[in-house]
mmCIF file of C-alpha atoms in Angstrom:
data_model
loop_
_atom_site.group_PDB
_atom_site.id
_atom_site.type_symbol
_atom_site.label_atom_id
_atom_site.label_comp_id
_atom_site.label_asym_id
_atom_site.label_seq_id
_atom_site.Cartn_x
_atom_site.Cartn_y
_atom_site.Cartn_z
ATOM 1 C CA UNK S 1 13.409 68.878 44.279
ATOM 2 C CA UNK S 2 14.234 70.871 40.971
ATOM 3 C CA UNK S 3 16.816 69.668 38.807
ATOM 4 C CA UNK S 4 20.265 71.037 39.375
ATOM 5 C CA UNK S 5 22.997 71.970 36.517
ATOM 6 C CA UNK S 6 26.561 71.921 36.294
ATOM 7 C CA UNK S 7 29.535 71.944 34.132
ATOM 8 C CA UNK S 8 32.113 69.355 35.315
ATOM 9 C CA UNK S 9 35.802 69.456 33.224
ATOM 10 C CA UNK S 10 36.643 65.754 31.809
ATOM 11 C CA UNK S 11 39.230 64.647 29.403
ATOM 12 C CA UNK S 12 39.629 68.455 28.314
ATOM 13 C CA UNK S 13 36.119 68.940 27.509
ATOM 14 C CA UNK S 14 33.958 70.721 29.458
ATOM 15 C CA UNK S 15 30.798 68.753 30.019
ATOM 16 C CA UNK S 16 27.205 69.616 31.146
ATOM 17 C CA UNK S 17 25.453 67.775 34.044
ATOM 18 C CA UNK S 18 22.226 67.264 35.284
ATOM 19 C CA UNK S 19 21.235 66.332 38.776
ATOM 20 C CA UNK S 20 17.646 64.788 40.280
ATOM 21 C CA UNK S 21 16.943 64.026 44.034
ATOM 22 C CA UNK S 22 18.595 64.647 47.506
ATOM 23 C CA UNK S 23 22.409 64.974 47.319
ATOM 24 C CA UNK S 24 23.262 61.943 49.599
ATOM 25 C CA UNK S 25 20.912 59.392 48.322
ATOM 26 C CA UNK S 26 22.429 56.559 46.295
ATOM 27 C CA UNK S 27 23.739 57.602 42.769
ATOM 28 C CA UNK S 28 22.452 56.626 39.313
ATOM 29 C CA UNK S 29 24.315 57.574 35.987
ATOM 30 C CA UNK S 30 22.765 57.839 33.266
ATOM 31 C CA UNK S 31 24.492 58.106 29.915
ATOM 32 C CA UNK S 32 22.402 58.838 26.552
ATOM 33 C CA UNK S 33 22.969 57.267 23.563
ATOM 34 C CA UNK S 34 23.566 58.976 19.732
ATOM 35 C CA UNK S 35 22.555 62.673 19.152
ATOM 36 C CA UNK S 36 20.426 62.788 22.200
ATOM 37 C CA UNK S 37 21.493 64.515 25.363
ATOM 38 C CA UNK S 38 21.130 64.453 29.204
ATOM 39 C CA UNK S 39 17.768 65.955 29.388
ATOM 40 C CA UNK S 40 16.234 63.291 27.362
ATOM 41 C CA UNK S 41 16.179 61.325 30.712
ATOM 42 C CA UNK S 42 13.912 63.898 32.750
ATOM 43 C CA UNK S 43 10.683 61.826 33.155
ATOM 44 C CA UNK S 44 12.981 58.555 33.887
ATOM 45 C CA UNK S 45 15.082 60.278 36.476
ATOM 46 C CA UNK S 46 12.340 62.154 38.519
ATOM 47 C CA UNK S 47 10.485 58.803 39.189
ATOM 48 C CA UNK S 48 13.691 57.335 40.368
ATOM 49 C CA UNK S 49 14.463 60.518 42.540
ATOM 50 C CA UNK S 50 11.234 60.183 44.320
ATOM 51 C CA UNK S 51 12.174 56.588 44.716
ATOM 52 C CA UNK S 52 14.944 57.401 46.822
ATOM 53 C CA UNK S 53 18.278 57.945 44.415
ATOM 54 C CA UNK S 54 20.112 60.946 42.945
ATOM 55 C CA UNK S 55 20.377 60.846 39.300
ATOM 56 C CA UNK S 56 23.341 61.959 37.172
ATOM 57 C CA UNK S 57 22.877 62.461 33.515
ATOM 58 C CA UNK S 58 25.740 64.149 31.690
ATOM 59 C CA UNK S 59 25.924 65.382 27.850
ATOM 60 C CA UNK S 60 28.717 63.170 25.919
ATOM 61 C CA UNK S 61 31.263 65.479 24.139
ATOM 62 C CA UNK S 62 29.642 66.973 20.826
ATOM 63 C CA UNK S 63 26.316 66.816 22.450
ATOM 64 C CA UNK S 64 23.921 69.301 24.016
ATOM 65 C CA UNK S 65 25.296 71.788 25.931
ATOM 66 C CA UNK S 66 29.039 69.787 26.395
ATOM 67 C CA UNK S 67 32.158 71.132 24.374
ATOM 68 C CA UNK S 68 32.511 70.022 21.128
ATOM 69 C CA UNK S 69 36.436 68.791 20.015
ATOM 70 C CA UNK S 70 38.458 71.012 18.358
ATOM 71 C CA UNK S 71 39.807 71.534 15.180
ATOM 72 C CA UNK S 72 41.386 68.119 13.342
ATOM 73 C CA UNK S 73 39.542 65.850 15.933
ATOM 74 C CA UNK S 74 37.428 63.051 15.729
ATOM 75 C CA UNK S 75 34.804 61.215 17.990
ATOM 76 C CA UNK S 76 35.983 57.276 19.005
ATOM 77 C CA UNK S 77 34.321 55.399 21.532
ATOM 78 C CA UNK S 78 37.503 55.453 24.021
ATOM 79 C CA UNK S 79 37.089 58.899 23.925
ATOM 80 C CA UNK S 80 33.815 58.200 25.821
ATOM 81 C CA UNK S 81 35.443 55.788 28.366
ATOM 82 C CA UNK S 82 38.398 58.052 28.793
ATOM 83 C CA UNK S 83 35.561 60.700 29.536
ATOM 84 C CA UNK S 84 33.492 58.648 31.740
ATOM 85 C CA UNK S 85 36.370 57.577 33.697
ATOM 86 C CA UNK S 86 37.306 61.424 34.838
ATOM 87 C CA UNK S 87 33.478 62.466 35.308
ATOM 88 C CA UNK S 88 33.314 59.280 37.208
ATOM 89 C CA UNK S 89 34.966 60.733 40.824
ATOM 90 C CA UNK S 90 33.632 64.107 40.219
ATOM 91 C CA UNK S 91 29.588 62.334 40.091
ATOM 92 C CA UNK S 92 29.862 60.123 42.510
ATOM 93 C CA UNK S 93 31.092 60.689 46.207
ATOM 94 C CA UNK S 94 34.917 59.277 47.095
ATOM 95 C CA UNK S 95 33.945 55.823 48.414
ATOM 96 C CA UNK S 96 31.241 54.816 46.777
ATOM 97 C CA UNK S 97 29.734 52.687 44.221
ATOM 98 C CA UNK S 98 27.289 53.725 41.495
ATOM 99 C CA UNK S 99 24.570 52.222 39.100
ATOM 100 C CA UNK S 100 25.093 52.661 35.819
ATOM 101 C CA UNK S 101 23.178 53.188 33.176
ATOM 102 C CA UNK S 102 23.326 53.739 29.064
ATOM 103 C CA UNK S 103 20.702 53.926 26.495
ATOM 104 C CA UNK S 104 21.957 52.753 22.881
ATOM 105 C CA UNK S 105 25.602 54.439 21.852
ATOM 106 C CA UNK S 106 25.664 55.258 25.542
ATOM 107 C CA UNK S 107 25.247 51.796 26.445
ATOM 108 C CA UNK S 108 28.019 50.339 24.152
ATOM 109 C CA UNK S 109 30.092 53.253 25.848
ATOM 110 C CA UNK S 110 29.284 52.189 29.398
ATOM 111 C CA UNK S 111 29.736 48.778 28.765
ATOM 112 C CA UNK S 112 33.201 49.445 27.673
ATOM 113 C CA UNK S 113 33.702 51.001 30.839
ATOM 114 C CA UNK S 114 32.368 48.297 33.242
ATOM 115 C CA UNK S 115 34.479 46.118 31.672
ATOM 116 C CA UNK S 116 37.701 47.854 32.923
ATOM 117 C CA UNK S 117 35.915 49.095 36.453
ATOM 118 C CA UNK S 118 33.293 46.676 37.330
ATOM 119 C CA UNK S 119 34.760 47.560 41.032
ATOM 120 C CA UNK S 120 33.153 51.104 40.957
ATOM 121 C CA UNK S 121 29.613 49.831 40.068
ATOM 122 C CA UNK S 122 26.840 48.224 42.348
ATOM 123 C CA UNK S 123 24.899 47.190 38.534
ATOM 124 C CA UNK S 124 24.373 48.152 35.451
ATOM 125 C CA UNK S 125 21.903 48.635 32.843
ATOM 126 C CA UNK S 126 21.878 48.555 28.996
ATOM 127 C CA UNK S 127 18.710 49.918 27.355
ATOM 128 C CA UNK S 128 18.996 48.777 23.712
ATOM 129 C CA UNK S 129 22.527 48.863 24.366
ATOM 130 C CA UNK S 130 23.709 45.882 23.618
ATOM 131 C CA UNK S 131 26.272 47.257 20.389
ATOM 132 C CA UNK S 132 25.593 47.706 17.078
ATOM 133 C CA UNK S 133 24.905 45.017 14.404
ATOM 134 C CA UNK S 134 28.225 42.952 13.674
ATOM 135 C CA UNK S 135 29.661 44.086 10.652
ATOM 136 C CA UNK S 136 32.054 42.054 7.878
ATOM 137 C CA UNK S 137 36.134 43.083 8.314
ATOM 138 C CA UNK S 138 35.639 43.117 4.524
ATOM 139 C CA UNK S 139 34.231 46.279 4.678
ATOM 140 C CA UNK S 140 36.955 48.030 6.296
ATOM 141 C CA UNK S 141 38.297 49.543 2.678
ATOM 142 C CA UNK S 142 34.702 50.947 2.126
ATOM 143 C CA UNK S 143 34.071 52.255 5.857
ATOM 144 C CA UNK S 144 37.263 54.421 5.765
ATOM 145 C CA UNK S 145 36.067 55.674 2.176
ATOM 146 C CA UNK S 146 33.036 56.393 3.224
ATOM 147 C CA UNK S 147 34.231 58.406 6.384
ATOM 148 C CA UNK S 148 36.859 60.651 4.381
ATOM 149 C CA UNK S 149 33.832 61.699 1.888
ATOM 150 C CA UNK S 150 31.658 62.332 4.712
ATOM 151 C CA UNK S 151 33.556 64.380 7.417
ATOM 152 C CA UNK S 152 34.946 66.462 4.508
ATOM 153 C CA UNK S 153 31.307 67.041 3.507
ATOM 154 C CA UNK S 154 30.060 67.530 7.239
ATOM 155 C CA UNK S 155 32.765 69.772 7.493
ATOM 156 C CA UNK S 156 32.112 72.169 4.925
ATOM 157 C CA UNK S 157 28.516 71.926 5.078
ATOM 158 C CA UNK S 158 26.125 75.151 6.759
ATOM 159 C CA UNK S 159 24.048 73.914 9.178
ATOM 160 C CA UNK S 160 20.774 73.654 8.881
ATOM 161 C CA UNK S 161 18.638 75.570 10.878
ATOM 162 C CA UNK S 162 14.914 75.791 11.755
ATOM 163 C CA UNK S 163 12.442 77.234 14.188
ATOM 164 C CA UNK S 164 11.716 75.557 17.425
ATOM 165 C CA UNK S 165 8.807 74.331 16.411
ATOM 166 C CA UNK S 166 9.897 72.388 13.391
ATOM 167 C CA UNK S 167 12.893 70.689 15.389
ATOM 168 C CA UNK S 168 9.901 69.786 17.990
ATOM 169 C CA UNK S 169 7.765 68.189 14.464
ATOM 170 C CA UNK S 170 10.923 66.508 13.327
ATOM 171 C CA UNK S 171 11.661 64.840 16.263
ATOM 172 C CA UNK S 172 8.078 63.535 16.443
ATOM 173 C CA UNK S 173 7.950 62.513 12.839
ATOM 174 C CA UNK S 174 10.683 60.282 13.616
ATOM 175 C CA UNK S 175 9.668 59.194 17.077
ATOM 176 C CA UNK S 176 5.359 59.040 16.442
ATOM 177 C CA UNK S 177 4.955 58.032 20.152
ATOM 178 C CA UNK S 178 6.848 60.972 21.641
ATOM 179 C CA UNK S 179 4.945 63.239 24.111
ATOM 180 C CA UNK S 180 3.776 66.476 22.803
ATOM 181 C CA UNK S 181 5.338 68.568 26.009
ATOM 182 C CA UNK S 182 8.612 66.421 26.065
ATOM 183 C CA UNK S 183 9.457 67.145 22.568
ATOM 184 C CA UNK S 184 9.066 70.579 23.193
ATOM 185 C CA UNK S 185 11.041 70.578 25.867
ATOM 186 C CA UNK S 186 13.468 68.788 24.367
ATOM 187 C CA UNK S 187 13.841 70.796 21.283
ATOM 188 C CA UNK S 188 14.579 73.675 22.862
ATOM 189 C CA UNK S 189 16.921 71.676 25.248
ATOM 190 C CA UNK S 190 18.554 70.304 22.291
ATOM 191 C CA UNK S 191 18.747 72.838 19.941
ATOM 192 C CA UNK S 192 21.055 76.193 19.926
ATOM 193 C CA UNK S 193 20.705 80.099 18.994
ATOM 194 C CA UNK S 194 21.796 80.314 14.997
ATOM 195 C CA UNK S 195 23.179 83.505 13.433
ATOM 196 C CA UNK S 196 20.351 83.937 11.085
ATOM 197 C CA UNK S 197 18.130 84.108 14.284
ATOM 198 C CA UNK S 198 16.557 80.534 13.930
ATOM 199 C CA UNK S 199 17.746 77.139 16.030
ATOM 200 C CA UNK S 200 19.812 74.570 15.188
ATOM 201 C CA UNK S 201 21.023 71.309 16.651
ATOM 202 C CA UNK S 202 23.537 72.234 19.761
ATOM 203 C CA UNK S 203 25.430 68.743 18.692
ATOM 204 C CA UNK S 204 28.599 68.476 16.325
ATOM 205 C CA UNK S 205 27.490 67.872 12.570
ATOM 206 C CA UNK S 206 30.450 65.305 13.010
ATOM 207 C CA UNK S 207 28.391 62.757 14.791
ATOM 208 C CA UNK S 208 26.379 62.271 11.599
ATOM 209 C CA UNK S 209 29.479 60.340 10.252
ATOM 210 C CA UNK S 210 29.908 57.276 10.310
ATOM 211 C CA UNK S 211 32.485 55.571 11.962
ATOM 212 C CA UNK S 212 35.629 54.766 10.500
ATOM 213 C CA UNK S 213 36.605 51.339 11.538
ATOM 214 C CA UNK S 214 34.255 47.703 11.452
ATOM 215 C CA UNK S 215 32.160 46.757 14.611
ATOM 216 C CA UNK S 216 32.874 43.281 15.415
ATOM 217 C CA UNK S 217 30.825 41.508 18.105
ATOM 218 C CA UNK S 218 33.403 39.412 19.272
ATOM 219 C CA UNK S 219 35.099 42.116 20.396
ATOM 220 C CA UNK S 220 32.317 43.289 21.846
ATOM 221 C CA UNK S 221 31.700 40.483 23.619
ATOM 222 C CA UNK S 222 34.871 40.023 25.212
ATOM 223 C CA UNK S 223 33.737 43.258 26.709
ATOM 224 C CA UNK S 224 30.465 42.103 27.933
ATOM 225 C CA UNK S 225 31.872 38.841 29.745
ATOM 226 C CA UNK S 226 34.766 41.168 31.662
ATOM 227 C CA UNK S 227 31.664 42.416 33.689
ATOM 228 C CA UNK S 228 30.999 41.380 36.940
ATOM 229 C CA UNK S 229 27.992 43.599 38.084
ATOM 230 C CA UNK S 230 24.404 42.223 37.956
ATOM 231 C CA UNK S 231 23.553 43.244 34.422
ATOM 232 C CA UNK S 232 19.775 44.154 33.012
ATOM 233 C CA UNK S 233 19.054 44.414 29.258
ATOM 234 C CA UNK S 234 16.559 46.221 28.698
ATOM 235 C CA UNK S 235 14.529 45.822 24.745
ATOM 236 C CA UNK S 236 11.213 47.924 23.530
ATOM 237 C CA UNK S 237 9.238 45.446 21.705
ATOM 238 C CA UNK S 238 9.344 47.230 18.701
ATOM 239 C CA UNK S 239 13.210 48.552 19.012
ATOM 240 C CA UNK S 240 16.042 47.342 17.367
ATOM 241 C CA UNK S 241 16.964 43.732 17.185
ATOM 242 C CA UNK S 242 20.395 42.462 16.206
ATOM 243 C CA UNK S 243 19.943 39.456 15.230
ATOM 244 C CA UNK S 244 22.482 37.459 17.972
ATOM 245 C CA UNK S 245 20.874 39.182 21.380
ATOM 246 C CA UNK S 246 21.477 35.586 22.862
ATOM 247 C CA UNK S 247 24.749 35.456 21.982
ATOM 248 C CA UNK S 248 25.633 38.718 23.980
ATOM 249 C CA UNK S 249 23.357 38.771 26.668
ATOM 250 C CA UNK S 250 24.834 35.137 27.390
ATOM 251 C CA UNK S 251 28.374 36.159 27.596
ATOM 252 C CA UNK S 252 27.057 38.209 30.401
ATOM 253 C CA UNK S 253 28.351 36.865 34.059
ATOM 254 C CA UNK S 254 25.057 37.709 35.525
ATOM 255 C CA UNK S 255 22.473 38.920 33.390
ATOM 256 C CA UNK S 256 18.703 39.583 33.187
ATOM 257 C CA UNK S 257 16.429 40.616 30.464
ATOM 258 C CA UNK S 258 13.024 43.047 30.203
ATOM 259 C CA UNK S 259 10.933 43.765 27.490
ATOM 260 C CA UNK S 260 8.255 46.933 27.561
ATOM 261 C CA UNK S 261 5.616 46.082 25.428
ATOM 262 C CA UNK S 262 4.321 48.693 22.599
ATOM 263 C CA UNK S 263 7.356 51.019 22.981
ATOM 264 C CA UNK S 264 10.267 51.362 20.568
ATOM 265 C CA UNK S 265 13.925 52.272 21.383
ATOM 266 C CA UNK S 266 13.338 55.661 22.766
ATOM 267 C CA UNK S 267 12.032 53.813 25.677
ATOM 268 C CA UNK S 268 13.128 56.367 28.217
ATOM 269 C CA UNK S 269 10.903 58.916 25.747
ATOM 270 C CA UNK S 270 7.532 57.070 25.422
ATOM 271 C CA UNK S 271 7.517 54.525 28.643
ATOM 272 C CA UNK S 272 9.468 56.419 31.815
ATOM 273 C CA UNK S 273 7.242 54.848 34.336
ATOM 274 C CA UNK S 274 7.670 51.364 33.228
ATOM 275 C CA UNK S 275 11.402 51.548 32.851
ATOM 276 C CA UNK S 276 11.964 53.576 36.197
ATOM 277 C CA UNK S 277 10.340 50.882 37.721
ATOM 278 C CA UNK S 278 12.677 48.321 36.026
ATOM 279 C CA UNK S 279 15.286 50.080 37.076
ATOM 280 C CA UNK S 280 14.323 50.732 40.162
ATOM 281 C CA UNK S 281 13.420 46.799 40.540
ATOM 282 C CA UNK S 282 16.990 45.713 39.003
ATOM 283 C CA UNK S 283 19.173 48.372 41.646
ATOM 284 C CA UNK S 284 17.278 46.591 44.520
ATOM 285 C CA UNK S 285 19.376 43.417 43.916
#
């Protein structure tokens, strides 16, 4: 079955959707992580769809082919819970539970989320998802600085643009194992008509930023112990490591851990067999 398309209104956005598999077979969200988009899931969800489930991948504000915020806005994690949470009965049918899953930023995002609504979910998933590194509150005066410059410099900055093909060679310069179709495909997915008759990236320049305010694990954490689903972690061997993985996949109620050899984080990129198949292993418990 092809894959069907949608725009679904959340949180006053208006937000793109992507569907795989039969209507009525059990659902699977899928939520990408940082200035990626709902197509970068294609090869993961067909497996999964001939498997037997419908998968749901949606474009996060500011990405793809979703709304960007308007004018004086900003992009905060809540905002992505607040958005989930109004997608969430418009994705999956009245009654029913769903798996979730997030890759990176999405999975700090759905982890959030599963900590308030557990009750909605059969499991979840977190592909390199675990958070970002914990960072010192005594860099909270330098964070903020370092936000005002930026967002006044993303927002009077052109964008760049660029042919299709050189979006396709920049995304495999900085991900060597990526397939030579997907990347194509993906660069036109991800990319949008420019005025000067070239491409450029379809998300907001804002979510090259960085965030305003100090990531602290135990926070975090607090988040990651609220949930009661059957939880899999999912690491490439050669992804990113934090440094206290133990310490958060232990606060975990009832977690379980894969590694994919050879792959990096764009697992869902350079290993969609291998990780449908977790998946598809881990939503059978």
């Amino acid at each position: 079955m092809s894959p069907r398309e949608r725009f679904v209104p959340a949180n006053g956005l208006r937000h793109h959707v992507v569907e795989w598999g039969e209507p009525d077979a059990p659902t699977v969200l899928l939520a990408h992580g940082f200035l990626d988009l709902a197509w970068s899931f294609r090869d993961v969800a067909q497996r999964l769809a001939e498997r037997g489930f419908r998968c749901v991948a949606w474009d996060w504000r500011g990405h793809g082919e979703s709304e960007h915020i308007g004018a004086g806005g900003y992009y905060h994690f809540a905002d992505y819970v607040l958005d989930l949470e109004e997608l969430f009965p418009q994705l999956v049918p009245a009654g029913e539970r769903a798996h979730l899953v997030g890759h990176s930023m999405g999975g700090s995002a759905v982890t959030m989320f599963a900590a308030a609504r557990s009750d909605r979910l059969h499991t979840l998933a977190l592909l390199e998802g675990l958070g970002p590194p914990d960072q010192p509150l005594a860099k909270a005066p330098e964070k903020i600085a370092l936000w005002l410059h930026s967002v006044a410099k993303a927002r009077s900055k052109a964008p760049r643009t660029f042919t299709l093909g050189e979006a396709a060679e920049r995304m495999r310069r900085q991900n060597p194992a990526l397939d030579e179709e997907l990347g194509a495909f993906l660069a036109e997915k991800g990319t949008v008509a420019a005025p000067d008759g070239q491409r450029a990236w379809a998300f907001d320049p804002l979510h090259r930023t960085p965030s305003p305010n100090v990531f602290r694990a135990d926070v975090f954490t607090e988040y990651l112990r609220a949930i009661t689903v059957p939880t899999l972690v999912v690491a490439g061997e050669k992804g990113y490591r934090l440094g206290d993985e133990e310490a958060r996949l232990g606060a975990l109620r009832d977690p379980s851990f894969v590694e994919i050899p050879a792959v990096g984080h764009m697992m869902h990129w350079e290993a969609p067999a291998v990780l449908a198949d977790a998946l598809a292993d881990h939503f059978a418990r």
